[in-house]
Amino acid sequence: MKELTTPITNDDLTSIDVGEQISISGTIYTGRDAALPQLVELIKKNEVPFDLNGAVIMHTAFSEAGIAPTTSNKEEIESTIPILSENGVKIHIGKGMLGDKTIQSLKENNSIFVITPPVAALLTSKVSQKKCVLFENEGMEAMFELKVENIPGIVAIQDGKSI
């Protein structure tokens, strides 16, 4: 299992293959249907209040029940992956199958898509801190900054290849 620590670099991703198990530690951000399109609007205005270079975004909300990935191929989420990757996001964590255009965009921007088990108790146990960083009015779908230790995943898309 390859262990990665944020921020993720291009070099971190060169030795990773589709199907490989990884773990991610450091800072990750949450976002899904409500938050990610708004984040894209902030990117267009150059108003993102944190650095996206080397970032990891998990497609999830954060509630008292914890975190678990949502389906990434929902239009509101998948449509944001190309611009987020162009602006520095290196790892997108979620579940589901992504389209060919999104796979190509990930390849062009040296970003990857990672699937993780949808087990809220396991994933939530890996979170040591949480802080709302954007869109507080969206409630549990706001963007949170999480400090995590060893979030597990499987590389589902890398370098134009998909499992």
XYZ file of C-alpha atoms in Angstrom:
163
model
C 0.000 0.000 0.000
C 1.376 3.394 -0.982
C 1.101 6.061 1.708
C 0.561 9.645 0.539
C 0.668 12.865 2.540
C -0.860 16.136 1.396
C -0.112 18.276 -0.459
C 0.173 15.739 -3.273
C 2.875 16.329 -5.895
C 3.162 15.155 -9.482
C 6.034 12.918 -8.353
C 3.745 11.271 -5.772
C 1.469 10.126 -8.585
C 4.084 8.830 -11.039
C 4.585 5.527 -9.237
C 0.888 4.775 -8.699
C -1.040 2.341 -10.884
C -4.740 1.707 -11.451
C -5.999 -0.808 -8.911
C -3.316 0.023 -6.352
C -4.290 0.513 -2.721
C -3.276 3.823 -1.173
C -3.760 5.706 2.061
C -3.944 9.471 2.390
C -2.939 11.529 5.418
C -2.872 15.265 6.003
C -5.464 17.829 4.954
C -8.369 16.955 2.682
C -11.459 18.925 1.722
C -15.046 17.755 1.447
C -17.476 18.789 -1.256
C -20.430 17.473 -3.171
C -23.508 18.615 -5.123
C -24.085 21.930 -3.322
C -20.502 23.029 -2.685
C -18.399 21.985 -5.678
C -20.202 24.106 -8.313
C -19.857 27.093 -5.958
C -16.150 26.347 -5.544
C -15.770 26.414 -9.331
C -17.380 29.882 -9.365
C -14.852 31.054 -6.756
C -12.023 29.676 -8.920
C -13.308 31.677 -11.889
C -13.262 34.828 -9.714
C -9.853 33.946 -8.219
C -11.432 34.017 -4.744
C -10.657 30.579 -3.265
C -9.477 31.210 0.319
C -7.156 28.176 0.453
C -4.532 26.643 -1.816
C -5.805 23.971 -4.219
C -2.316 22.987 -5.413
C -1.804 19.380 -4.386
C -5.250 19.241 -2.777
C -7.444 16.214 -2.169
C -11.229 16.555 -2.358
C -13.546 13.837 -1.082
C -17.036 13.815 -2.587
C -18.922 13.732 0.692
C -20.932 15.767 3.140
C -20.009 15.928 6.827
C -22.743 15.171 9.332
C -22.901 13.889 12.891
C -23.037 10.415 11.313
C -19.639 11.114 9.762
C -18.363 10.901 6.187
C -18.862 8.437 3.362
C -18.373 8.985 -0.381
C -21.258 10.023 -2.586
C -21.651 9.093 -6.234
C -19.121 11.138 -8.193
C -20.758 10.866 -11.605
C -23.665 13.112 -10.632
C -23.622 16.076 -13.055
C -23.084 18.628 -10.242
C -19.960 16.777 -9.123
C -18.439 15.258 -12.267
C -18.714 18.552 -14.180
C -16.432 20.202 -11.596
C -13.621 17.628 -11.754
C -11.908 19.046 -14.885
C -11.665 22.639 -13.596
C -10.670 21.503 -10.113
C -7.906 19.361 -11.627
C -6.767 22.244 -13.853
C -6.473 24.351 -10.704
C -4.322 21.969 -8.703
C -6.531 19.262 -7.185
C -4.538 16.041 -7.512
C -6.860 13.465 -5.967
C -10.645 13.233 -6.188
C -12.145 10.644 -3.808
C -15.625 9.260 -4.376
C -17.460 6.325 -5.847
C -18.952 5.358 -9.186
C -17.861 5.406 -12.799
C -16.704 8.612 -14.520
C -17.147 9.524 -18.185
C -14.504 9.451 -20.895
C -14.126 13.254 -21.013
C -13.515 13.369 -17.265
C -10.994 10.531 -17.496
C -9.153 12.428 -20.244
C -9.187 15.633 -18.155
C -7.701 13.786 -15.189
C -4.931 12.465 -17.459
C -4.191 15.911 -18.939
C -3.884 17.430 -15.469
C -2.002 14.547 -13.815
C -4.807 13.989 -11.318
C -6.353 10.727 -10.188
C -9.719 9.381 -9.056
C -9.755 7.175 -5.978
C -12.628 5.087 -4.708
C -12.984 4.435 -1.017
C -15.210 2.074 0.925
C -18.561 3.695 1.749
C -18.205 2.793 5.418
C -18.889 5.914 7.468
C -17.615 4.481 10.758
C -14.258 3.503 9.221
C -13.722 6.771 7.344
C -14.896 8.982 10.208
C -12.486 7.229 12.580
C -9.655 8.560 10.376
C -10.653 12.231 10.962
C -8.890 14.039 13.817
C -10.098 17.603 13.109
C -12.768 19.318 11.045
C -13.376 22.959 10.204
C -15.951 24.534 7.904
C -14.052 26.590 5.315
C -16.739 27.566 2.760
C -20.496 27.699 2.204
C -21.551 27.305 5.841
C -25.142 28.048 4.780
C -25.188 24.635 3.017
C -25.147 22.818 6.360
C -23.619 19.348 6.124
C -22.920 19.969 2.415
C -20.651 22.918 3.232
C -16.963 22.509 2.427
C -14.963 21.235 5.361
C -11.234 21.010 5.858
C -10.389 17.724 7.526
C -7.183 16.542 9.133
C -7.016 12.823 8.407
C -4.744 9.865 9.015
C -4.684 6.965 6.557
C -7.902 7.378 4.571
C -7.938 4.144 2.534
C -8.618 4.001 -1.169
C -8.093 2.204 -4.447
C -6.852 4.094 -7.494
C -9.732 3.824 -9.966
C -8.473 6.215 -12.665
C -4.857 7.066 -13.422
C -3.167 8.218 -16.632
C -6.253 7.621 -18.769
C -6.777 4.067 -17.493
C -9.816 3.065 -15.457
C -10.782 -0.004 -13.491
